[in-house]
Coordinates of C-alpha atoms in Angstrom, one line a residue:
X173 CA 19.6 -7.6 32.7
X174 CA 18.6 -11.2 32.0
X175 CA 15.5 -10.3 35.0
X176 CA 14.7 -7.1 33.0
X177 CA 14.6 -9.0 29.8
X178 CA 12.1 -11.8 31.4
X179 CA 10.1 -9.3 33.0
X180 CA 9.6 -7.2 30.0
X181 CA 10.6 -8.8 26.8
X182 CA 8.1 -6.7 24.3
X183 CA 10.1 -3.1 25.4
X184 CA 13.4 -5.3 25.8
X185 CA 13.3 -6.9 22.5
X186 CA 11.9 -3.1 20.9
X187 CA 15.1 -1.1 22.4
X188 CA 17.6 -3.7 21.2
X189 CA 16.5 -4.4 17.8
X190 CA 16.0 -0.6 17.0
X191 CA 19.1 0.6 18.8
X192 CA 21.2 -2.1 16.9
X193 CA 19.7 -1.7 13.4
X194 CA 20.8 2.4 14.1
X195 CA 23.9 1.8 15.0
X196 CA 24.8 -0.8 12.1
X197 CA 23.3 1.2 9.7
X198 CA 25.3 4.3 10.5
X199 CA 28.4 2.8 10.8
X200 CA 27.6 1.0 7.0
X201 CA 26.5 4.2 5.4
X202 CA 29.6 5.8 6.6
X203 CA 31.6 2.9 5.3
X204 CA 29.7 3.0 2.1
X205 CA 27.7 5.8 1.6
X206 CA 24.6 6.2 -0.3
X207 CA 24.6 7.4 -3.7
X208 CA 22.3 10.2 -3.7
X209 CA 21.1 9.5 -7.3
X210 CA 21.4 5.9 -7.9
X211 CA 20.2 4.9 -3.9
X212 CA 21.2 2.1 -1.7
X213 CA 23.5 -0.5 -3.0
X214 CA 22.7 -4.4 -2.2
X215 CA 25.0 -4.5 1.0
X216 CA 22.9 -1.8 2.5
X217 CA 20.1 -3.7 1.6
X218 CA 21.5 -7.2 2.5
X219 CA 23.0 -5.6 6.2
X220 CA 19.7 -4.7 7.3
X221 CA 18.1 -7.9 6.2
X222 CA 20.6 -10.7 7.6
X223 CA 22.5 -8.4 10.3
X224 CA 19.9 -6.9 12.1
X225 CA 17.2 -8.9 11.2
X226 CA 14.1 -8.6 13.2
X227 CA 13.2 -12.7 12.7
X228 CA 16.8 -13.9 13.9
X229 CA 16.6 -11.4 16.8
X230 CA 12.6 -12.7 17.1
X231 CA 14.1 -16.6 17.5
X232 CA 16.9 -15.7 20.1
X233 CA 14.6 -13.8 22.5
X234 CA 11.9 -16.3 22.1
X235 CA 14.5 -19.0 23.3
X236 CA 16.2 -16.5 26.1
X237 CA 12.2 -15.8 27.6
X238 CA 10.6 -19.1 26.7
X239 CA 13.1 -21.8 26.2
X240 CA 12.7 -24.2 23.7
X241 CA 9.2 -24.9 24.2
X242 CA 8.4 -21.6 23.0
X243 CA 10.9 -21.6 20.0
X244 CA 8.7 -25.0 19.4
X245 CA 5.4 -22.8 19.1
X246 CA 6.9 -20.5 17.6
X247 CA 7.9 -22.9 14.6
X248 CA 4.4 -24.5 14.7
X249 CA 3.0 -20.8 14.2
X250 CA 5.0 -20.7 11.3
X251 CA 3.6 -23.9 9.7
X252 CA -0.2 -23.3 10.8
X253 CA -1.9 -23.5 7.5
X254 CA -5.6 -24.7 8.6
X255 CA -7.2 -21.4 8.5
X256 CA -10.5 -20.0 6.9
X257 CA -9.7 -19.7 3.4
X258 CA -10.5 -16.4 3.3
X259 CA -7.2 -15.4 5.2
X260 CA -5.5 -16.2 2.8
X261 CA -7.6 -13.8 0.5
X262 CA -7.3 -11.2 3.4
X263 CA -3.4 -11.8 3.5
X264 CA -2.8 -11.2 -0.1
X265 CA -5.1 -8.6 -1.4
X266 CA -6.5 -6.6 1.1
X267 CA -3.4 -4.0 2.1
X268 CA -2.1 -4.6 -1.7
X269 CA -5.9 -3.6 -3.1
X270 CA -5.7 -0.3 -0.4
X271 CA -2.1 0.3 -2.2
X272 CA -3.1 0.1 -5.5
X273 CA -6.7 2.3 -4.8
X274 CA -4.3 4.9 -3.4
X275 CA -2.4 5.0 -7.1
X276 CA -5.8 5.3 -8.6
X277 CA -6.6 8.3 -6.5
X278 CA -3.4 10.0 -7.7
X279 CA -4.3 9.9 -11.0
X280 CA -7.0 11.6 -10.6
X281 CA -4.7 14.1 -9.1
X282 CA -2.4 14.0 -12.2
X283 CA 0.3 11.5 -11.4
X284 CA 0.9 9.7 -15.2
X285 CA -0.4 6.2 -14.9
X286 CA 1.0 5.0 -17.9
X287 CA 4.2 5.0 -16.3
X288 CA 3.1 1.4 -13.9
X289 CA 4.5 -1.6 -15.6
X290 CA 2.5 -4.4 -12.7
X291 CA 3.6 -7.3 -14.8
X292 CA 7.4 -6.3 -15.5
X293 CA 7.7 -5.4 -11.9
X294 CA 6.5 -8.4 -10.7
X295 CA 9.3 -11.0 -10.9
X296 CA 11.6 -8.4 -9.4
X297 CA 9.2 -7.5 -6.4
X298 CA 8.7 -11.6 -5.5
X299 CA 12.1 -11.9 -4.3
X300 CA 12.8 -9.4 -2.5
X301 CA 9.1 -9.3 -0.8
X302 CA 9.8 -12.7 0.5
X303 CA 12.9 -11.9 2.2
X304 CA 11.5 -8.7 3.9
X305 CA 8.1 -11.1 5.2
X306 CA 10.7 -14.1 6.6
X307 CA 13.1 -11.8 7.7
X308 CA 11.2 -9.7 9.7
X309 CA 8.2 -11.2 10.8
X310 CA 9.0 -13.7 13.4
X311 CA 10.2 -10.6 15.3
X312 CA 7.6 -8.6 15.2
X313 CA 4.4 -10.8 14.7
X314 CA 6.1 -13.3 16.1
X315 CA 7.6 -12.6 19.4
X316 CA 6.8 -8.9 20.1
X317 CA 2.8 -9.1 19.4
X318 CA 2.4 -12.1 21.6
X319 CA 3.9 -10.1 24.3
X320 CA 2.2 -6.5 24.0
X321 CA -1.5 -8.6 23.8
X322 CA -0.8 -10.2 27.1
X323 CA -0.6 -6.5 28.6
X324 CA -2.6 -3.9 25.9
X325 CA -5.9 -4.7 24.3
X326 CA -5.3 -5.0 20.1
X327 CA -5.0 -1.6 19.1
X328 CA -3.1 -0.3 21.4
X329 CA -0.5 -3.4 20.7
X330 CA -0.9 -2.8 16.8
X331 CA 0.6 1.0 17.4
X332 CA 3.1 0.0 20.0
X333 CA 4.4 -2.8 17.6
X334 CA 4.1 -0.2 14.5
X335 CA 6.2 2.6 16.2
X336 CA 9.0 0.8 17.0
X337 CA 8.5 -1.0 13.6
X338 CA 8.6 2.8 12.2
X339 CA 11.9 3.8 14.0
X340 CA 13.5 0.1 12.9
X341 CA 12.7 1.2 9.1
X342 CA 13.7 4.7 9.6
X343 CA 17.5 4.1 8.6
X344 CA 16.1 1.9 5.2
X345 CA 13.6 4.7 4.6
X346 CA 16.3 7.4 4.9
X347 CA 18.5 5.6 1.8
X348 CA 15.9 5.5 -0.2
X349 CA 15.3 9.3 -0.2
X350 CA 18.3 10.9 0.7
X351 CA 18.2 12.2 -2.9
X352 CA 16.2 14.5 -2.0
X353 CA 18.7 16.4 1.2
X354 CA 16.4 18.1 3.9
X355 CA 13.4 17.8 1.8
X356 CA 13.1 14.3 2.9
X357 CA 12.6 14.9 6.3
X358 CA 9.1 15.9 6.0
X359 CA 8.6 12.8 3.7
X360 CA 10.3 10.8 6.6
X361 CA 7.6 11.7 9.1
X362 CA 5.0 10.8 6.6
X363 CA 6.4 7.4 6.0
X364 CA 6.8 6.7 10.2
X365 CA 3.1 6.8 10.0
X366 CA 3.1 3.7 7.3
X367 CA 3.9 0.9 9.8
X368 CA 1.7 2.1 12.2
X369 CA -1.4 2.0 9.7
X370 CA -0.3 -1.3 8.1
X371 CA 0.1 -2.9 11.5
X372 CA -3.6 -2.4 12.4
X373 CA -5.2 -5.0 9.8
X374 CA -2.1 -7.2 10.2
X375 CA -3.1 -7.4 14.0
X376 CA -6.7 -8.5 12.6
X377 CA -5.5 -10.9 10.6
X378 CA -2.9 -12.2 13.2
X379 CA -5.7 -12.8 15.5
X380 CA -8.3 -14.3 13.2
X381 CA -6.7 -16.5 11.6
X382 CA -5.0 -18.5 14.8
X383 CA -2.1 -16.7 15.4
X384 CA -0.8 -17.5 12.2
X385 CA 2.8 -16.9 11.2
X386 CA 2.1 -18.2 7.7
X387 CA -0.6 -15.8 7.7
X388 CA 1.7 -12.7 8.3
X389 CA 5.0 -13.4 6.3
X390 CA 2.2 -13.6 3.7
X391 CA 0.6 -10.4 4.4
X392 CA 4.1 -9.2 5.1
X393 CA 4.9 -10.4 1.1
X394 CA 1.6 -8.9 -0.1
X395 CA 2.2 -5.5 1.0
X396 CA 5.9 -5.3 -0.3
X397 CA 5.3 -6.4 -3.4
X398 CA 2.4 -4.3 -3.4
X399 CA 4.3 -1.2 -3.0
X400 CA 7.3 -2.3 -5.5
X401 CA 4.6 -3.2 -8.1
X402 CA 2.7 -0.2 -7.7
X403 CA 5.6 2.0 -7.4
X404 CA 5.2 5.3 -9.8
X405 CA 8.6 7.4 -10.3
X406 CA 8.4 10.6 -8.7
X407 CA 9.9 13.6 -10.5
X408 CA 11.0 15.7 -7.0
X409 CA 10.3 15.9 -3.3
X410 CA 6.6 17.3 -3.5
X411 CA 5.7 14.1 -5.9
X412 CA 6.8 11.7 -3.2
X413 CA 5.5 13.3 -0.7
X414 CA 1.8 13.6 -2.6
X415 CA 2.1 10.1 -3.1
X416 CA 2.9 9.0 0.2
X417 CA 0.1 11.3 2.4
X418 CA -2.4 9.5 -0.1
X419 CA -0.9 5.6 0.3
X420 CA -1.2 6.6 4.2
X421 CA -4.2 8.5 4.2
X422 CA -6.0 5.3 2.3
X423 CA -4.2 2.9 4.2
X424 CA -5.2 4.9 7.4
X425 CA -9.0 5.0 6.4
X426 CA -9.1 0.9 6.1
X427 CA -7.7 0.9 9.1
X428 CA -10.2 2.9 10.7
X429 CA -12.7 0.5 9.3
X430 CA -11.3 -2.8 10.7
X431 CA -11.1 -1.0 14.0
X432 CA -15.1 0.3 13.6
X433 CA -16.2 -3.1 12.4
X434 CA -14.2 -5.6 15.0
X435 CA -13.5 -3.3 17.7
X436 CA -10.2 -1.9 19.2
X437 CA -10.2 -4.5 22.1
X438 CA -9.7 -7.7 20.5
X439 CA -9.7 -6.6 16.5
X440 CA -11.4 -9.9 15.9
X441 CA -14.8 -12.1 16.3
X442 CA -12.5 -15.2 17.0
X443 CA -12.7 -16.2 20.4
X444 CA -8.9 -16.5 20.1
X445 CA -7.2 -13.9 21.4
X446 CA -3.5 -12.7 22.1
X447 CA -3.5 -13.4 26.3
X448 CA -4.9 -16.8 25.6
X449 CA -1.8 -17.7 23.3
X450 CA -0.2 -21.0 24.6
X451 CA 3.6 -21.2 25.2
X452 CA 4.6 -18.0 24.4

């Protein structure tokens, strides 16, 4: 096992955190199951977040595959703030500015834009965003990416990495629209899409601005706030599902862009690339 692990830490690390997360998060539901109406409670929330938690898992591979020194590049990743400027820029706005054109766009299909309240929602979504990017991200930009660009070029490692970040969000996605019974399985497949076309400028980021972790919790922030902010209430199935075939269609269209503009290999004009990562 501990050969297997070594050998092949990217597909190691992706079957345990997934297979764990499942497993947890059936036994919780049927512990405490989800209201139908008023959604998951905080300890479905807080399970996910601190039990199977893609960052602690991300820290305890690292240090099983590379030992301390790489748990020591990991952290320096983590506090690499001498980038371009304009990553930052990138990192907050871009996937949140896709998010929010999307909302536009269902206006003009009828959705009631009244309803947004950006500024009330804002203090709520900070929290919460910040604990999704920390809590995740050292697992999957962290210690997964590093590994899938020593083997795939970057867009192939961006839908790798956003597959088995689908399946890991499956279970959250799930409580959020069980309201809805069968309906949401159709709604499901739509949102398995989401990671996939939100990994693909996170990977361009990731490798432009120097491997940066500080770069991807914030991106990771960015686009969880952005979807808490811009969140419209949907009056039934068909509403969510209009909604989220437009976020993914938008996102998915951006996405084609970065690929067109930097190319699928390397998804970046830095010289810096994933194989030439140091300690990791």
């Amino acid at each position: 096992m501990k050969a297997l692990i070594r050998k092949r830490p990217g597909l190691s690390f992706a079957i345990f955190i997934v297979l764990w997360t499942w497993v947890l998060m059936t036994v919780i539901i049927a512990i405490v199951p989800v209201d139908p109406i008023a959604g998951p409670q905080f300890v479905h929330v807080a399970l996910v977040f601190f039990v199977a938690s893609p960052s602690v898992f991300g820290f305890i591979f690292t240090r099983f595959v590379d030992g301390k020194a790489g748990v020591r590049e990991l952290l320096s990743r983590a506090v690499r703030w001498r980038v371009n400027p304009i990553w930052y820029l990138v990192s907050l706005f871009f996937i949140p500015a896709i998010i929010g054109v999307s909302v536009l766009v269902r206006g003009l299909f009828g959705a009631d834009l009244s309803q947004l309240d950006i500024l009330g929602q804002l203090a709520f979504a900070l929290p919460i965003a910040l604990l999704a990017g920390v809590m995740e991200e050292f697992g999957w930009r962290g210690f997964m990416l590093p590994k899938l660009l020593r083997k795939h070029n970057a867009l192939s490692s961006a839908i790798l990495l956003g597959v088995v970040w689908a399946l890991w969000h499956a279970p959250i996605n799930y409580m959020g629209l069980s309201k809805y019974g069968w309906d949401a399985v159709p709604i499901l497949l739509v949102l398995a899409l989401l990671p996939i076309v939100q990994t693909i400028p996170m990977v361009w980021i990731h490798n432009s601005a120097k491997h940066s972790m500080l770069m991807m919790v914030l991106t990771h922030v960015s686009i969880t706030g952005g979807f808490i902010i811009f969140a419209l209430p949907n009056a039934n199935a068909a509403a969510e599902m209009r909604g989220d075939l437009l976020t993914v269609g938008t996102l998915a269209l951006a996405s084609i862009s970065v690929i067109l503009v930097f190319g699928a290999k390397r998804l970046t004009r830095s010289r810096l690339t994933g194989e030439h990562q140091e300690a990791t």
